[in-house]
Tab-separated table of C-alpha atoms in Angstrom:
chain	number	residue	atom	x	y	z
A	1	UNK	CA	-13.447	12.840	8.446
A	2	UNK	CA	-11.784	16.123	7.539
A	3	UNK	CA	-9.890	15.993	4.282
A	4	UNK	CA	-6.927	18.090	3.252
A	5	UNK	CA	-7.637	21.803	3.428
A	6	UNK	CA	-5.675	24.660	1.914
A	7	UNK	CA	-5.789	28.412	2.228
A	8	UNK	CA	-6.213	30.784	0.612
A	9	UNK	CA	-8.137	29.578	-2.417
A	10	UNK	CA	-6.825	32.267	-4.706
A	11	UNK	CA	-4.040	34.776	-4.416
A	12	UNK	CA	-2.718	37.550	-6.623
A	13	UNK	CA	0.792	38.868	-6.024
A	14	UNK	CA	3.249	41.138	-7.784
A	15	UNK	CA	6.671	40.114	-9.038
A	16	UNK	CA	9.284	40.278	-6.307
A	17	UNK	CA	6.817	39.815	-3.478
A	18	UNK	CA	6.694	36.928	-1.054
A	19	UNK	CA	3.785	34.549	-0.456
A	20	UNK	CA	2.795	31.988	2.177
A	21	UNK	CA	0.383	29.167	1.462
A	22	UNK	CA	-1.100	26.955	4.153
A	23	UNK	CA	-2.180	23.347	4.360
A	24	UNK	CA	-3.875	21.181	6.968
A	25	UNK	CA	-3.482	17.449	6.339
A	26	UNK	CA	-6.183	14.820	6.421
A	27	UNK	CA	-6.980	13.750	9.951
A	28	UNK	CA	-4.476	11.167	11.157
A	29	UNK	CA	-1.875	11.909	8.482
A	30	UNK	CA	1.649	12.956	9.426
A	31	UNK	CA	3.345	13.721	6.114
A	32	UNK	CA	2.744	16.688	3.850
A	33	UNK	CA	3.960	17.073	0.278
A	34	UNK	CA	3.680	20.144	-1.913
A	35	UNK	CA	3.263	20.140	-5.672
A	36	UNK	CA	3.179	22.881	-8.286
A	37	UNK	CA	0.820	22.450	-11.218
A	38	UNK	CA	1.272	24.833	-14.114
A	39	UNK	CA	-1.616	25.310	-16.491
A	40	UNK	CA	-2.090	22.250	-18.687
A	41	UNK	CA	0.608	20.276	-16.936
A	42	UNK	CA	0.757	17.567	-14.322
A	43	UNK	CA	1.761	18.350	-10.746
A	44	UNK	CA	5.489	18.671	-10.073
A	45	UNK	CA	6.886	17.734	-6.674
A	46	UNK	CA	8.340	20.607	-4.634
A	47	UNK	CA	9.147	19.044	-1.254
A	48	UNK	CA	7.892	16.798	1.494
A	49	UNK	CA	7.770	17.318	5.252
A	50	UNK	CA	7.686	14.727	7.976
A	51	UNK	CA	8.369	15.220	11.687
A	52	UNK	CA	8.797	18.940	11.047
A	53	UNK	CA	11.721	18.380	8.701
A	54	UNK	CA	12.095	18.576	4.948
A	55	UNK	CA	12.663	14.958	3.925
A	56	UNK	CA	12.728	15.167	0.156
A	57	UNK	CA	12.980	17.970	-2.339
A	58	UNK	CA	12.265	18.250	-6.020
A	59	UNK	CA	14.027	20.415	-8.569
A	60	UNK	CA	12.927	23.787	-7.235
A	61	UNK	CA	15.123	26.749	-6.266
A	62	UNK	CA	15.773	27.861	-2.699
A	63	UNK	CA	13.164	30.591	-3.133
A	64	UNK	CA	10.736	27.818	-2.286
A	65	UNK	CA	10.811	26.906	1.376
A	66	UNK	CA	8.457	25.327	3.826
A	67	UNK	CA	7.677	24.437	7.340
A	68	UNK	CA	5.725	21.797	9.204
A	69	UNK	CA	4.214	22.439	12.603
A	70	UNK	CA	3.765	20.035	15.530
A	71	UNK	CA	0.112	19.539	14.546
A	72	UNK	CA	1.349	18.357	11.094
A	73	UNK	CA	0.015	21.390	9.244
A	74	UNK	CA	2.394	22.974	6.793
A	75	UNK	CA	3.289	26.182	5.025
A	76	UNK	CA	4.867	26.807	1.662
A	77	UNK	CA	6.765	30.061	1.252
A	78	UNK	CA	7.905	31.496	-2.039
A	79	UNK	CA	10.225	34.519	-2.074
A	80	UNK	CA	11.039	36.925	-4.892
A	81	UNK	CA	8.066	35.829	-6.954
A	82	UNK	CA	8.472	35.432	-10.696
A	83	UNK	CA	5.786	35.409	-13.352
A	84	UNK	CA	6.593	31.744	-13.888
A	85	UNK	CA	5.530	30.946	-10.331
A	86	UNK	CA	1.914	31.421	-11.372
A	87	UNK	CA	0.336	28.009	-10.875
A	88	UNK	CA	-1.973	25.867	-8.794
A	89	UNK	CA	-0.187	24.790	-5.624
A	90	UNK	CA	-1.376	21.488	-4.281
A	91	UNK	CA	-0.822	20.045	-0.866
A	92	UNK	CA	-1.043	16.293	-0.342
A	93	UNK	CA	-0.985	14.364	2.898
A	94	UNK	CA	-0.147	10.770	3.692
A	95	UNK	CA	0.701	8.484	6.569
A	96	UNK	CA	4.282	7.283	6.697
A	97	UNK	CA	3.499	4.000	8.450
A	98	UNK	CA	1.342	2.864	5.499
A	99	UNK	CA	4.163	3.491	3.056
A	100	UNK	CA	3.063	7.027	2.429
A	101	UNK	CA	2.513	6.661	-1.265
A	102	UNK	CA	-1.279	6.866	-1.094
A	103	UNK	CA	-1.558	10.625	-1.035
A	104	UNK	CA	-4.681	12.695	-0.574
A	105	UNK	CA	-4.769	16.098	-2.190
A	106	UNK	CA	-6.340	19.358	-1.156
A	107	UNK	CA	-8.242	21.668	-3.508
A	108	UNK	CA	-5.175	23.789	-4.134
A	109	UNK	CA	-4.270	27.462	-4.001
A	110	UNK	CA	-4.246	29.280	-7.311
A	111	UNK	CA	-1.412	31.813	-7.307
A	112	UNK	CA	-1.263	34.490	-9.951
A	113	UNK	CA	1.860	36.628	-10.212
A	114	UNK	CA	1.513	39.866	-12.156
B	1	UNK	CA	13.639	7.616	-11.484
B	2	UNK	CA	10.111	6.512	-12.195
B	3	UNK	CA	8.242	8.000	-15.118
B	4	UNK	CA	4.892	7.637	-16.820
B	5	UNK	CA	3.545	8.096	-20.329
B	6	UNK	CA	-0.118	8.723	-20.956
B	7	UNK	CA	-2.005	8.932	-24.200
B	8	UNK	CA	-2.318	12.427	-25.569
B	9	UNK	CA	-5.635	14.125	-25.141
B	10	UNK	CA	-8.094	15.514	-25.355
B	11	UNK	CA	-10.363	12.515	-25.616
B	12	UNK	CA	-13.919	13.322	-26.621
B	13	UNK	CA	-16.629	10.688	-26.224
B	14	UNK	CA	-20.377	10.530	-26.371
B	15	UNK	CA	-22.254	9.585	-23.254
B	16	UNK	CA	-22.381	5.798	-22.662
B	17	UNK	CA	-19.322	5.182	-24.839
B	18	UNK	CA	-16.488	2.902	-23.720
B	19	UNK	CA	-13.404	4.623	-22.357
B	20	UNK	CA	-9.770	3.569	-22.433
B	21	UNK	CA	-6.940	5.846	-21.367
B	22	UNK	CA	-3.545	4.271	-21.889
B	23	UNK	CA	-0.790	4.540	-19.313
B	24	UNK	CA	2.652	2.953	-19.373
B	25	UNK	CA	5.282	3.418	-16.723
B	26	UNK	CA	9.027	3.084	-16.367
B	27	UNK	CA	10.300	2.080	-12.962
B	28	UNK	CA	12.824	-0.094	-11.204
B	29	UNK	CA	11.104	-2.777	-9.226
B	30	UNK	CA	7.376	-2.769	-8.752
B	31	UNK	CA	5.829	0.454	-7.607
B	32	UNK	CA	2.209	0.899	-6.674
B	33	UNK	CA	0.173	2.464	-9.445
B	34	UNK	CA	-2.491	5.128	-9.107
B	35	UNK	CA	-5.071	6.908	-11.169
B	36	UNK	CA	-6.028	10.381	-10.001
B	37	UNK	CA	-8.813	12.536	-11.411
B	38	UNK	CA	-8.973	16.318	-11.462
B	39	UNK	CA	-12.341	17.922	-12.058
B	40	UNK	CA	-12.402	21.495	-13.363
B	41	UNK	CA	-11.151	23.972	-10.790
B	42	UNK	CA	-10.374	21.324	-8.189
B	43	UNK	CA	-7.461	19.400	-6.738
B	44	UNK	CA	-6.645	15.775	-7.472
B	45	UNK	CA	-8.782	12.934	-6.180
B	46	UNK	CA	-7.530	9.391	-5.857
B	47	UNK	CA	-9.650	7.346	-8.249
B	48	UNK	CA	-8.157	3.880	-7.866
B	49	UNK	CA	-4.946	2.056	-7.130
B	50	UNK	CA	-3.141	-1.270	-7.486
B	51	UNK	CA	-0.249	-2.307	-5.328
B	52	UNK	CA	1.113	-5.386	-7.086
B	53	UNK	CA	1.176	-7.147	-10.415
B	54	UNK	CA	-2.185	-8.455	-11.701
B	55	UNK	CA	-4.087	-6.428	-9.100
B	56	UNK	CA	-7.186	-4.710	-10.435
B	57	UNK	CA	-8.165	-1.383	-8.962
B	58	UNK	CA	-11.753	-0.258	-9.338
B	59	UNK	CA	-13.946	2.627	-8.277
B	60	UNK	CA	-17.041	4.407	-9.617
B	61	UNK	CA	-17.182	2.066	-12.630
B	62	UNK	CA	-13.552	2.677	-13.553
B	63	UNK	CA	-11.056	-0.183	-13.632
B	64	UNK	CA	-7.338	-0.604	-14.235
B	65	UNK	CA	-5.157	-3.707	-14.044
B	66	UNK	CA	-1.492	-3.669	-13.084
B	67	UNK	CA	0.275	-5.386	-15.986
B	68	UNK	CA	3.890	-6.107	-15.148
B	69	UNK	CA	4.658	-7.724	-18.507
B	70	UNK	CA	3.659	-4.643	-20.461
B	71	UNK	CA	4.376	-2.090	-17.682
B	72	UNK	CA	0.904	-0.713	-18.194
B	73	UNK	CA	-2.028	0.442	-16.098
B	74	UNK	CA	-4.717	1.396	-18.585
B	75	UNK	CA	-7.884	3.017	-17.281
B	76	UNK	CA	-11.230	1.717	-18.560
B	77	UNK	CA	-14.894	2.429	-18.055
B	78	UNK	CA	-17.712	0.693	-19.817
B	79	UNK	CA	-20.134	3.588	-20.072
B	80	UNK	CA	-18.985	7.164	-19.485
B	81	UNK	CA	-21.192	9.974	-18.248
B	82	UNK	CA	-20.982	13.710	-18.731
B	83	UNK	CA	-19.940	13.963	-15.087
B	84	UNK	CA	-16.774	11.972	-15.897
B	85	UNK	CA	-15.399	14.937	-17.837
B	86	UNK	CA	-12.099	15.734	-16.144
B	87	UNK	CA	-8.348	15.339	-16.441
B	88	UNK	CA	-7.002	11.913	-15.540
B	89	UNK	CA	-3.476	11.317	-14.232
B	90	UNK	CA	-1.642	8.036	-13.952
B	91	UNK	CA	1.210	7.901	-11.447
B	92	UNK	CA	3.591	5.317	-10.008
B	93	UNK	CA	4.381	5.594	-6.327
B	94	UNK	CA	6.617	3.760	-3.900
B	95	UNK	CA	7.190	4.098	-0.178
B	96	UNK	CA	7.350	7.706	0.824
B	97	UNK	CA	8.777	8.976	-2.426
B	98	UNK	CA	6.802	11.625	-4.282
B	99	UNK	CA	4.332	10.760	-6.986
B	100	UNK	CA	5.507	11.269	-10.554
B	101	UNK	CA	2.837	12.639	-12.864
B	102	UNK	CA	2.638	13.000	-16.604
B	103	UNK	CA	0.676	15.726	-18.330
B	104	UNK	CA	-2.611	13.944	-17.830
B	105	UNK	CA	-5.364	13.115	-20.285
B	106	UNK	CA	-8.312	15.423	-20.648
B	107	UNK	CA	-11.638	13.650	-21.164
B	108	UNK	CA	-14.698	15.425	-22.454
B	109	UNK	CA	-17.988	13.549	-22.514
B	110	UNK	CA	-20.807	15.048	-24.543
B	111	UNK	CA	-24.494	14.282	-24.087
């Protein structure tokens, strides 16, 4: 049973650049949520995608955008990178019919902005 | 919205010691409650859950009981191992709303 996978594992970008992170959900899951985890902090919710639409959004600026594909995989895009965007980005998947709250996380993508 | 308060870490224990990590939550209604664990350099893993009051979640020797009266979901383990060293997160969750995490509690177990 394939779990949640994310790519790349690590990424180094320069301020002002743009980045795309990718996530494949656990087999059978249809909902993808993205979280940002700064060093020493708990994960903070960015947004959630279901049926290829953004369903919920946390307190993040419009520089953060996403997409979900028909196969339920998802991308997170961040434009005009800031130093403060350096963090571990976690993708979590769930199944809406079960209530969705039992989320399974991927290993994360560590983004460093210099 | 929902929120959670965990005991401040780090918690340092000797191997085979008893572990308690306190977690209290604030929520309207009765959310499900989760404990996640994050090992160094990894993502979060679901450790255990409870979906209603008085439920006890358990996994890998860890236990937590959903206490509605005290709005708590404390994590316990009778005998910790070095391999339990990680950061532990308590989180309420309901329906398809996002999980709300605190800062987590770092546990270090020394041999």
